[in-house]
């Protein structure tokens, strides 16, 4: 197991324990014992990963804190513009653009298309990523049992494409996503299959800055369709590209994080990790 993946597994287990026992306020020793590493080593690993202590991290995923963040995000477009002025914003770290496949490409299920895929370690566990010469067409967080499933899903969606493993090619993308050069504005184009409604929702998700959260209701309002909350929820759940299209930043209006396609525990990790960085 890669060291980064090993560290994330320990951190995820620690977050789960901290959340489950929040009322008892477990000590650093208690948490370290739960994940079977020394107190000193756990403190170092967690702080290097999150940038804050476990106790501070917990504050970023409480309902009270998240409800306040929801109030701040009532206007997503305005929020994104303000965030663009900050060096902490992922809007500034990447130029992320969504491009829909053409009707002909959709109909032909990728005929003549070359797709490379790979599996790489990230700060949130292993990820499966697939790319074409036009950009990223799939990305998902995976565990050991989910790797083959992602390849099957990719083959179903792009049935006639030439799909092959190429770790060297995909590693470059993963490096640009999770370890971008300081101050770099690297374009990361996304190539997706989706309806017009899904594309509207996914584009709206790109307006949620790093460290912010919003609700399904706010997304529906931002695309000019306030009555489509349920349909928005479905589109958010169908997001084909984890992390870059940040569906993890959509939570319930009560301040509850809710479910996540790639695991509710990973959603806690993502939200807390981003909030810690945005606060720095």
PDB file of C-alpha atoms in Angstrom:
ATOM      1  CA  UNK A   1       0.000   0.000   0.000  1.00  0.00           C
ATOM      2  CA  UNK A   2       1.277   3.461  -0.927  1.00  0.00           C
ATOM      3  CA  UNK A   3       2.297   5.582   2.102  1.00  0.00           C
ATOM      4  CA  UNK A   4      -0.140   8.353   1.169  1.00  0.00           C
ATOM      5  CA  UNK A   5      -3.013   5.853   0.961  1.00  0.00           C
ATOM      6  CA  UNK A   6      -1.919   4.258   4.247  1.00  0.00           C
ATOM      7  CA  UNK A   7      -1.911   7.668   5.953  1.00  0.00           C
ATOM      8  CA  UNK A   8      -5.355   8.519   4.581  1.00  0.00           C
ATOM      9  CA  UNK A   9      -6.767   5.197   5.834  1.00  0.00           C
ATOM     10  CA  UNK A  10      -5.490   5.982   9.339  1.00  0.00           C
ATOM     11  CA  UNK A  11      -6.798   9.569   9.149  1.00  0.00           C
ATOM     12  CA  UNK A  12     -10.221   8.429   7.909  1.00  0.00           C
ATOM     13  CA  UNK A  13     -10.484   5.946  10.760  1.00  0.00           C
ATOM     14  CA  UNK A  14      -9.498   8.709  13.200  1.00  0.00           C
ATOM     15  CA  UNK A  15     -12.118  11.107  11.797  1.00  0.00           C
ATOM     16  CA  UNK A  16     -14.773   8.422  12.110  1.00  0.00           C
ATOM     17  CA  UNK A  17     -13.818   7.833  15.758  1.00  0.00           C
ATOM     18  CA  UNK A  18     -13.647  11.558  16.589  1.00  0.00           C
ATOM     19  CA  UNK A  19     -17.087  12.226  15.070  1.00  0.00           C
ATOM     20  CA  UNK A  20     -18.695   9.201  16.735  1.00  0.00           C
ATOM     21  CA  UNK A  21     -17.300  10.199  20.137  1.00  0.00           C
ATOM     22  CA  UNK A  22     -17.456  13.988  19.817  1.00  0.00           C
ATOM     23  CA  UNK A  23     -19.569  14.411  22.980  1.00  0.00           C
ATOM     24  CA  UNK A  24     -16.890  12.662  25.045  1.00  0.00           C
ATOM     25  CA  UNK A  25     -14.126  14.799  23.487  1.00  0.00           C
ATOM     26  CA  UNK A  26     -11.599  11.958  23.075  1.00  0.00           C
ATOM     27  CA  UNK A  27      -7.998  12.865  23.837  1.00  0.00           C
ATOM     28  CA  UNK A  28      -5.200  12.691  21.301  1.00  0.00           C
ATOM     29  CA  UNK A  29      -4.029   9.529  23.061  1.00  0.00           C
ATOM     30  CA  UNK A  30      -7.485   7.933  22.704  1.00  0.00           C
ATOM     31  CA  UNK A  31      -7.615   8.654  18.966  1.00  0.00           C
ATOM     32  CA  UNK A  32      -4.056   7.453  18.358  1.00  0.00           C
ATOM     33  CA  UNK A  33      -4.795   4.243  20.246  1.00  0.00           C
ATOM     34  CA  UNK A  34      -7.912   3.691  18.112  1.00  0.00           C
ATOM     35  CA  UNK A  35      -5.875   3.838  14.894  1.00  0.00           C
ATOM     36  CA  UNK A  36      -3.022   1.770  16.365  1.00  0.00           C
ATOM     37  CA  UNK A  37      -0.152   4.232  16.049  1.00  0.00           C
ATOM     38  CA  UNK A  38       1.763   6.262  18.623  1.00  0.00           C
ATOM     39  CA  UNK A  39       0.347   9.554  19.852  1.00  0.00           C
ATOM     40  CA  UNK A  40       3.343  11.495  18.529  1.00  0.00           C
ATOM     41  CA  UNK A  41       3.220   9.840  15.115  1.00  0.00           C
ATOM     42  CA  UNK A  42      -0.533  10.353  14.790  1.00  0.00           C
ATOM     43  CA  UNK A  43      -0.275  14.043  15.719  1.00  0.00           C
ATOM     44  CA  UNK A  44       2.409  14.558  13.053  1.00  0.00           C
ATOM     45  CA  UNK A  45       0.591  12.595  10.318  1.00  0.00           C
ATOM     46  CA  UNK A  46      -2.775  14.260  10.953  1.00  0.00           C
ATOM     47  CA  UNK A  47      -1.372  17.791  11.176  1.00  0.00           C
ATOM     48  CA  UNK A  48       0.701  17.321   8.007  1.00  0.00           C
ATOM     49  CA  UNK A  49      -2.425  16.105   6.189  1.00  0.00           C
ATOM     50  CA  UNK A  50      -5.017  18.559   7.539  1.00  0.00           C
ATOM     51  CA  UNK A  51      -2.870  21.551   8.459  1.00  0.00           C
ATOM     52  CA  UNK A  52      -4.686  21.718  11.818  1.00  0.00           C
ATOM     53  CA  UNK A  53      -5.065  19.601  14.949  1.00  0.00           C
ATOM     54  CA  UNK A  54      -7.749  16.862  15.113  1.00  0.00           C
ATOM     55  CA  UNK A  55      -9.705  18.993  17.612  1.00  0.00           C
ATOM     56  CA  UNK A  56      -9.715  22.003  15.284  1.00  0.00           C
ATOM     57  CA  UNK A  57     -10.596  19.787  12.320  1.00  0.00           C
ATOM     58  CA  UNK A  58     -13.716  18.541  14.105  1.00  0.00           C
ATOM     59  CA  UNK A  59     -14.995  22.133  14.385  1.00  0.00           C
ATOM     60  CA  UNK A  60     -15.019  22.424  10.587  1.00  0.00           C
ATOM     61  CA  UNK A  61     -17.466  19.545  10.137  1.00  0.00           C
ATOM     62  CA  UNK A  62     -19.973  20.376  12.884  1.00  0.00           C
ATOM     63  CA  UNK A  63     -23.539  21.342  11.927  1.00  0.00           C
ATOM     64  CA  UNK A  64     -23.210  24.775  13.566  1.00  0.00           C
ATOM     65  CA  UNK A  65     -20.133  25.716  11.557  1.00  0.00           C
ATOM     66  CA  UNK A  66     -21.602  24.364   8.304  1.00  0.00           C
ATOM     67  CA  UNK A  67     -24.919  26.206   8.754  1.00  0.00           C
ATOM     68  CA  UNK A  68     -22.958  29.441   9.065  1.00  0.00           C
ATOM     69  CA  UNK A  69     -21.062  28.587   5.852  1.00  0.00           C
ATOM     70  CA  UNK A  70     -24.396  27.970   4.100  1.00  0.00           C
ATOM     71  CA  UNK A  71     -25.571  31.465   5.090  1.00  0.00           C
ATOM     72  CA  UNK A  72     -22.391  32.894   3.573  1.00  0.00           C
ATOM     73  CA  UNK A  73     -23.002  31.123   0.254  1.00  0.00           C
ATOM     74  CA  UNK A  74     -26.459  32.456  -0.593  1.00  0.00           C
ATOM     75  CA  UNK A  75     -25.144  33.915  -3.861  1.00  0.00           C
ATOM     76  CA  UNK A  76     -22.806  31.378  -5.477  1.00  0.00           C
ATOM     77  CA  UNK A  77     -21.675  33.534  -8.371  1.00  0.00           C
ATOM     78  CA  UNK A  78     -20.818  36.454  -6.079  1.00  0.00           C
ATOM     79  CA  UNK A  79     -19.052  34.058  -3.697  1.00  0.00           C
ATOM     80  CA  UNK A  80     -16.936  32.651  -6.537  1.00  0.00           C
ATOM     81  CA  UNK A  81     -15.966  36.137  -7.683  1.00  0.00           C
ATOM     82  CA  UNK A  82     -14.877  37.088  -4.171  1.00  0.00           C
ATOM     83  CA  UNK A  83     -12.952  33.838  -3.796  1.00  0.00           C
ATOM     84  CA  UNK A  84     -11.169  34.539  -7.063  1.00  0.00           C
ATOM     85  CA  UNK A  85      -9.394  37.391  -5.288  1.00  0.00           C
ATOM     86  CA  UNK A  86      -7.933  34.986  -2.733  1.00  0.00           C
ATOM     87  CA  UNK A  87      -4.785  32.913  -3.273  1.00  0.00           C
ATOM     88  CA  UNK A  88      -6.458  30.131  -1.282  1.00  0.00           C
ATOM     89  CA  UNK A  89      -9.189  29.646  -3.868  1.00  0.00           C
ATOM     90  CA  UNK A  90      -9.204  26.564  -6.085  1.00  0.00           C
ATOM     91  CA  UNK A  91     -10.894  28.781  -8.657  1.00  0.00           C
ATOM     92  CA  UNK A  92      -7.471  30.401  -8.893  1.00  0.00           C
ATOM     93  CA  UNK A  93      -5.455  27.185  -8.695  1.00  0.00           C
ATOM     94  CA  UNK A  94      -7.000  25.711 -11.821  1.00  0.00           C
ATOM     95  CA  UNK A  95      -8.871  26.725 -14.912  1.00  0.00           C
ATOM     96  CA  UNK A  96     -11.480  23.979 -14.876  1.00  0.00           C
ATOM     97  CA  UNK A  97     -13.755  23.897 -17.893  1.00  0.00           C
ATOM     98  CA  UNK A  98     -16.531  21.463 -18.705  1.00  0.00           C
ATOM     99  CA  UNK A  99     -17.019  20.406 -22.295  1.00  0.00           C
ATOM    100  CA  UNK A 100     -19.904  18.154 -23.304  1.00  0.00           C
ATOM    101  CA  UNK A 101     -19.380  15.431 -25.884  1.00  0.00           C
ATOM    102  CA  UNK A 102     -21.097  16.091 -29.204  1.00  0.00           C
ATOM    103  CA  UNK A 103     -24.369  14.276 -30.020  1.00  0.00           C
ATOM    104  CA  UNK A 104     -22.444  12.234 -32.592  1.00  0.00           C
ATOM    105  CA  UNK A 105     -19.772  11.263 -30.059  1.00  0.00           C
ATOM    106  CA  UNK A 106     -22.504  10.278 -27.610  1.00  0.00           C
ATOM    107  CA  UNK A 107     -24.287   8.207 -30.229  1.00  0.00           C
ATOM    108  CA  UNK A 108     -21.086   6.438 -31.294  1.00  0.00           C
ATOM    109  CA  UNK A 109     -20.130   5.635 -27.655  1.00  0.00           C
ATOM    110  CA  UNK A 110     -16.584   6.905 -28.162  1.00  0.00           C
ATOM    111  CA  UNK A 111     -15.791   5.165 -31.440  1.00  0.00           C
ATOM    112  CA  UNK A 112     -12.249   6.087 -32.501  1.00  0.00           C
ATOM    113  CA  UNK A 113     -11.501   7.648 -29.099  1.00  0.00           C
ATOM    114  CA  UNK A 114      -8.309   6.805 -27.183  1.00  0.00           C
ATOM    115  CA  UNK A 115      -8.811   6.700 -23.400  1.00  0.00           C
ATOM    116  CA  UNK A 116      -5.976   6.153 -20.925  1.00  0.00           C
ATOM    117  CA  UNK A 117      -6.677   5.245 -17.307  1.00  0.00           C
ATOM    118  CA  UNK A 118      -4.737   4.762 -14.101  1.00  0.00           C
ATOM    119  CA  UNK A 119      -5.080   4.440 -10.326  1.00  0.00           C
ATOM    120  CA  UNK A 120      -3.112   6.795  -8.095  1.00  0.00           C
ATOM    121  CA  UNK A 121      -2.718   7.763  -4.450  1.00  0.00           C
ATOM    122  CA  UNK A 122      -4.221  11.094  -3.342  1.00  0.00           C
ATOM    123  CA  UNK A 123      -4.697  12.830   0.032  1.00  0.00           C
ATOM    124  CA  UNK A 124      -8.157  11.144   0.111  1.00  0.00           C
ATOM    125  CA  UNK A 125      -7.208   7.594  -0.801  1.00  0.00           C
ATOM    126  CA  UNK A 126      -6.713   6.034  -4.215  1.00  0.00           C
ATOM    127  CA  UNK A 127      -8.419   7.514  -7.242  1.00  0.00           C
ATOM    128  CA  UNK A 128      -9.299   6.095 -10.651  1.00  0.00           C
ATOM    129  CA  UNK A 129      -8.812   8.609 -13.448  1.00  0.00           C
ATOM    130  CA  UNK A 130      -9.388   8.367 -17.202  1.00  0.00           C
ATOM    131  CA  UNK A 131      -8.259  10.902 -19.796  1.00  0.00           C
ATOM    132  CA  UNK A 132      -8.570  11.577 -23.508  1.00  0.00           C
ATOM    133  CA  UNK A 133      -6.507  13.984 -25.582  1.00  0.00           C
ATOM    134  CA  UNK A 134      -9.249  16.549 -24.888  1.00  0.00           C
ATOM    135  CA  UNK A 135      -9.179  16.202 -21.121  1.00  0.00           C
ATOM    136  CA  UNK A 136     -10.380  14.193 -18.110  1.00  0.00           C
ATOM    137  CA  UNK A 137     -13.455  12.060 -18.822  1.00  0.00           C
ATOM    138  CA  UNK A 138     -13.793  10.166 -15.510  1.00  0.00           C
ATOM    139  CA  UNK A 139     -12.489  10.350 -11.957  1.00  0.00           C
ATOM    140  CA  UNK A 140     -13.564   8.453  -8.858  1.00  0.00           C
ATOM    141  CA  UNK A 141     -12.195   7.612  -5.428  1.00  0.00           C
ATOM    142  CA  UNK A 142     -11.811   3.844  -5.062  1.00  0.00           C
ATOM    143  CA  UNK A 143     -10.871   1.143  -2.619  1.00  0.00           C
ATOM    144  CA  UNK A 144      -9.525  -2.291  -3.551  1.00  0.00           C
ATOM    145  CA  UNK A 145     -12.963  -3.715  -4.373  1.00  0.00           C
ATOM    146  CA  UNK A 146     -14.064  -0.741  -6.495  1.00  0.00           C
ATOM    147  CA  UNK A 147     -11.252  -0.636  -9.050  1.00  0.00           C
ATOM    148  CA  UNK A 148     -12.692  -3.137 -11.509  1.00  0.00           C
ATOM    149  CA  UNK A 149     -16.127  -1.570 -11.142  1.00  0.00           C
ATOM    150  CA  UNK A 150     -14.841   1.808 -12.355  1.00  0.00           C
ATOM    151  CA  UNK A 151     -13.261   0.232 -15.411  1.00  0.00           C
ATOM    152  CA  UNK A 152     -16.541  -1.558 -16.203  1.00  0.00           C
ATOM    153  CA  UNK A 153     -18.490   1.719 -15.857  1.00  0.00           C
ATOM    154  CA  UNK A 154     -16.005   3.488 -18.128  1.00  0.00           C
ATOM    155  CA  UNK A 155     -16.282   0.754 -20.757  1.00  0.00           C
ATOM    156  CA  UNK A 156     -20.100   0.937 -20.646  1.00  0.00           C
ATOM    157  CA  UNK A 157     -20.119   4.691 -21.145  1.00  0.00           C
ATOM    158  CA  UNK A 158     -17.447   4.676 -23.871  1.00  0.00           C
ATOM    159  CA  UNK A 159     -18.291   1.285 -25.355  1.00  0.00           C
ATOM    160  CA  UNK A 160     -16.364   1.575 -28.626  1.00  0.00           C
ATOM    161  CA  UNK A 161     -13.384   3.574 -27.386  1.00  0.00           C
ATOM    162  CA  UNK A 162      -9.882   2.130 -27.197  1.00  0.00           C
ATOM    163  CA  UNK A 163      -9.377   1.973 -23.420  1.00  0.00           C
ATOM    164  CA  UNK A 164      -5.923   1.129 -22.086  1.00  0.00           C
ATOM    165  CA  UNK A 165      -3.916   1.546 -18.863  1.00  0.00           C
ATOM    166  CA  UNK A 166      -1.254   4.290 -18.907  1.00  0.00           C
ATOM    167  CA  UNK A 167      -0.066   5.243 -15.418  1.00  0.00           C
ATOM    168  CA  UNK A 168       2.563   7.656 -16.713  1.00  0.00           C
ATOM    169  CA  UNK A 169       0.035   9.708 -18.652  1.00  0.00           C
ATOM    170  CA  UNK A 170      -2.578   9.838 -15.888  1.00  0.00           C
ATOM    171  CA  UNK A 171      -0.001  10.519 -13.165  1.00  0.00           C
ATOM    172  CA  UNK A 172       0.690  13.901 -14.740  1.00  0.00           C
ATOM    173  CA  UNK A 173      -2.982  14.851 -14.340  1.00  0.00           C
ATOM    174  CA  UNK A 174      -3.169  13.653 -10.741  1.00  0.00           C
ATOM    175  CA  UNK A 175      -0.050  15.641  -9.886  1.00  0.00           C
ATOM    176  CA  UNK A 176      -1.554  18.786 -11.414  1.00  0.00           C
ATOM    177  CA  UNK A 177      -4.813  18.260  -9.501  1.00  0.00           C
ATOM    178  CA  UNK A 178      -3.490  17.512  -6.017  1.00  0.00           C
ATOM    179  CA  UNK A 179      -0.018  19.101  -6.092  1.00  0.00           C
ATOM    180  CA  UNK A 180      -0.334  22.141  -8.355  1.00  0.00           C
ATOM    181  CA  UNK A 181       2.683  24.381  -8.759  1.00  0.00           C
ATOM    182  CA  UNK A 182       2.448  27.430  -6.513  1.00  0.00           C
ATOM    183  CA  UNK A 183       0.542  30.218  -8.246  1.00  0.00           C
ATOM    184  CA  UNK A 184       0.118  28.152 -11.428  1.00  0.00           C
ATOM    185  CA  UNK A 185      -2.996  28.552 -13.524  1.00  0.00           C
ATOM    186  CA  UNK A 186      -3.082  25.212 -15.300  1.00  0.00           C
ATOM    187  CA  UNK A 187      -6.063  24.465 -17.458  1.00  0.00           C
ATOM    188  CA  UNK A 188      -7.837  21.219 -16.610  1.00  0.00           C
ATOM    189  CA  UNK A 189     -10.509  20.531 -19.243  1.00  0.00           C
ATOM    190  CA  UNK A 190     -13.224  17.985 -18.403  1.00  0.00           C
ATOM    191  CA  UNK A 191     -15.017  16.030 -21.139  1.00  0.00           C
ATOM    192  CA  UNK A 192     -18.365  14.654 -19.971  1.00  0.00           C
ATOM    193  CA  UNK A 193     -21.507  12.930 -21.179  1.00  0.00           C
ATOM    194  CA  UNK A 194     -24.631  14.550 -19.756  1.00  0.00           C
ATOM    195  CA  UNK A 195     -27.958  16.190 -20.433  1.00  0.00           C
ATOM    196  CA  UNK A 196     -28.257  19.972 -20.671  1.00  0.00           C
ATOM    197  CA  UNK A 197     -29.732  20.022 -17.155  1.00  0.00           C
ATOM    198  CA  UNK A 198     -26.866  17.939 -15.719  1.00  0.00           C
ATOM    199  CA  UNK A 199     -24.311  20.210 -17.367  1.00  0.00           C
ATOM    200  CA  UNK A 200     -25.970  23.282 -15.833  1.00  0.00           C
ATOM    201  CA  UNK A 201     -25.784  21.698 -12.382  1.00  0.00           C
ATOM    202  CA  UNK A 202     -22.163  20.566 -12.795  1.00  0.00           C
ATOM    203  CA  UNK A 203     -21.140  24.023 -14.028  1.00  0.00           C
ATOM    204  CA  UNK A 204     -22.883  25.555 -10.993  1.00  0.00           C
ATOM    205  CA  UNK A 205     -20.826  23.294  -8.736  1.00  0.00           C
ATOM    206  CA  UNK A 206     -17.661  24.880 -10.126  1.00  0.00           C
ATOM    207  CA  UNK A 207     -18.811  28.196  -8.622  1.00  0.00           C
ATOM    208  CA  UNK A 208     -18.526  26.819  -5.073  1.00  0.00           C
ATOM    209  CA  UNK A 209     -15.102  27.999  -3.853  1.00  0.00           C
ATOM    210  CA  UNK A 210     -12.662  26.000  -1.794  1.00  0.00           C
ATOM    211  CA  UNK A 211     -13.766  25.978   1.859  1.00  0.00           C
ATOM    212  CA  UNK A 212     -17.380  26.899   1.067  1.00  0.00           C
ATOM    213  CA  UNK A 213     -20.518  24.747   1.078  1.00  0.00           C
ATOM    214  CA  UNK A 214     -23.987  25.164  -0.384  1.00  0.00           C
ATOM    215  CA  UNK A 215     -27.314  23.346  -0.533  1.00  0.00           C
ATOM    216  CA  UNK A 216     -29.359  21.620  -3.216  1.00  0.00           C
ATOM    217  CA  UNK A 217     -31.885  24.453  -2.936  1.00  0.00           C
ATOM    218  CA  UNK A 218     -29.205  27.088  -3.585  1.00  0.00           C
ATOM    219  CA  UNK A 219     -27.914  25.183  -6.621  1.00  0.00           C
ATOM    220  CA  UNK A 220     -31.459  24.973  -8.019  1.00  0.00           C
ATOM    221  CA  UNK A 221     -31.896  28.734  -7.550  1.00  0.00           C
ATOM    222  CA  UNK A 222     -28.527  29.518  -9.118  1.00  0.00           C
ATOM    223  CA  UNK A 223     -29.483  27.718 -12.356  1.00  0.00           C
ATOM    224  CA  UNK A 224     -32.840  29.510 -12.496  1.00  0.00           C
ATOM    225  CA  UNK A 225     -34.929  26.484 -11.633  1.00  0.00           C
ATOM    226  CA  UNK A 226     -35.816  26.755  -7.913  1.00  0.00           C
ATOM    227  CA  UNK A 227     -38.457  24.022  -8.095  1.00  0.00           C
ATOM    228  CA  UNK A 228     -36.005  21.386  -9.334  1.00  0.00           C
ATOM    229  CA  UNK A 229     -34.360  20.549  -6.009  1.00  0.00           C
ATOM    230  CA  UNK A 230     -34.894  16.803  -6.352  1.00  0.00           C
ATOM    231  CA  UNK A 231     -33.590  16.791  -9.944  1.00  0.00           C
ATOM    232  CA  UNK A 232     -30.565  18.805  -8.802  1.00  0.00           C
ATOM    233  CA  UNK A 233     -29.882  16.170  -6.154  1.00  0.00           C
ATOM    234  CA  UNK A 234     -29.960  13.454  -8.799  1.00  0.00           C
ATOM    235  CA  UNK A 235     -27.607  15.401 -11.086  1.00  0.00           C
ATOM    236  CA  UNK A 236     -25.205  16.044  -8.201  1.00  0.00           C
ATOM    237  CA  UNK A 237     -25.208  12.312  -7.439  1.00  0.00           C
ATOM    238  CA  UNK A 238     -24.470  11.515 -11.099  1.00  0.00           C
ATOM    239  CA  UNK A 239     -21.331  13.667 -11.176  1.00  0.00           C
ATOM    240  CA  UNK A 240     -18.785  11.698 -13.259  1.00  0.00           C
ATOM    241  CA  UNK A 241     -15.658  13.529 -12.067  1.00  0.00           C
ATOM    242  CA  UNK A 242     -14.949  13.494  -8.337  1.00  0.00           C
ATOM    243  CA  UNK A 243     -13.262  16.414  -6.587  1.00  0.00           C
ATOM    244  CA  UNK A 244     -12.790  18.636  -9.672  1.00  0.00           C
ATOM    245  CA  UNK A 245     -16.563  18.964 -10.031  1.00  0.00           C
ATOM    246  CA  UNK A 246     -16.958  19.508  -6.282  1.00  0.00           C
ATOM    247  CA  UNK A 247     -20.250  17.789  -5.515  1.00  0.00           C
ATOM    248  CA  UNK A 248     -18.875  17.100  -2.013  1.00  0.00           C
ATOM    249  CA  UNK A 249     -19.509  20.779  -1.227  1.00  0.00           C
ATOM    250  CA  UNK A 250     -23.285  20.346  -1.487  1.00  0.00           C
ATOM    251  CA  UNK A 251     -24.854  19.537   1.870  1.00  0.00           C
ATOM    252  CA  UNK A 252     -28.305  19.542   3.471  1.00  0.00           C
ATOM    253  CA  UNK A 253     -29.734  22.877   4.638  1.00  0.00           C
ATOM    254  CA  UNK A 254     -29.671  21.706   8.279  1.00  0.00           C
ATOM    255  CA  UNK A 255     -25.864  21.702   8.147  1.00  0.00           C
ATOM    256  CA  UNK A 256     -25.748  17.903   7.853  1.00  0.00           C
ATOM    257  CA  UNK A 257     -23.186  16.648   5.358  1.00  0.00           C
ATOM    258  CA  UNK A 258     -25.356  13.815   4.032  1.00  0.00           C
ATOM    259  CA  UNK A 259     -24.412  11.070   1.622  1.00  0.00           C
ATOM    260  CA  UNK A 260     -21.632  11.087  -0.948  1.00  0.00           C
ATOM    261  CA  UNK A 261     -21.140   8.890  -3.972  1.00  0.00           C
ATOM    262  CA  UNK A 262     -17.639   7.992  -2.798  1.00  0.00           C
ATOM    263  CA  UNK A 263     -18.456   7.566   0.886  1.00  0.00           C
ATOM    264  CA  UNK A 264     -19.856   9.858   3.595  1.00  0.00           C
ATOM    265  CA  UNK A 265     -16.627   9.540   5.620  1.00  0.00           C
ATOM    266  CA  UNK A 266     -14.586  10.753   2.651  1.00  0.00           C
ATOM    267  CA  UNK A 267     -16.973  13.708   2.350  1.00  0.00           C
ATOM    268  CA  UNK A 268     -16.184  14.677   5.960  1.00  0.00           C
ATOM    269  CA  UNK A 269     -12.478  14.435   5.153  1.00  0.00           C
ATOM    270  CA  UNK A 270     -12.832  16.604   2.035  1.00  0.00           C
ATOM    271  CA  UNK A 271     -14.970  19.293   3.713  1.00  0.00           C
ATOM    272  CA  UNK A 272     -12.751  19.552   6.798  1.00  0.00           C
ATOM    273  CA  UNK A 273      -9.513  19.493   4.778  1.00  0.00           C
ATOM    274  CA  UNK A 274     -10.692  22.284   2.477  1.00  0.00           C
ATOM    275  CA  UNK A 275     -12.090  24.395   5.322  1.00  0.00           C
ATOM    276  CA  UNK A 276      -8.781  24.135   7.199  1.00  0.00           C
ATOM    277  CA  UNK A 277      -6.861  25.342   4.153  1.00  0.00           C
ATOM    278  CA  UNK A 278      -9.296  28.140   3.353  1.00  0.00           C
ATOM    279  CA  UNK A 279      -8.914  29.428   6.920  1.00  0.00           C
ATOM    280  CA  UNK A 280      -5.122  29.666   6.688  1.00  0.00           C
TER     281      UNK A 280
END
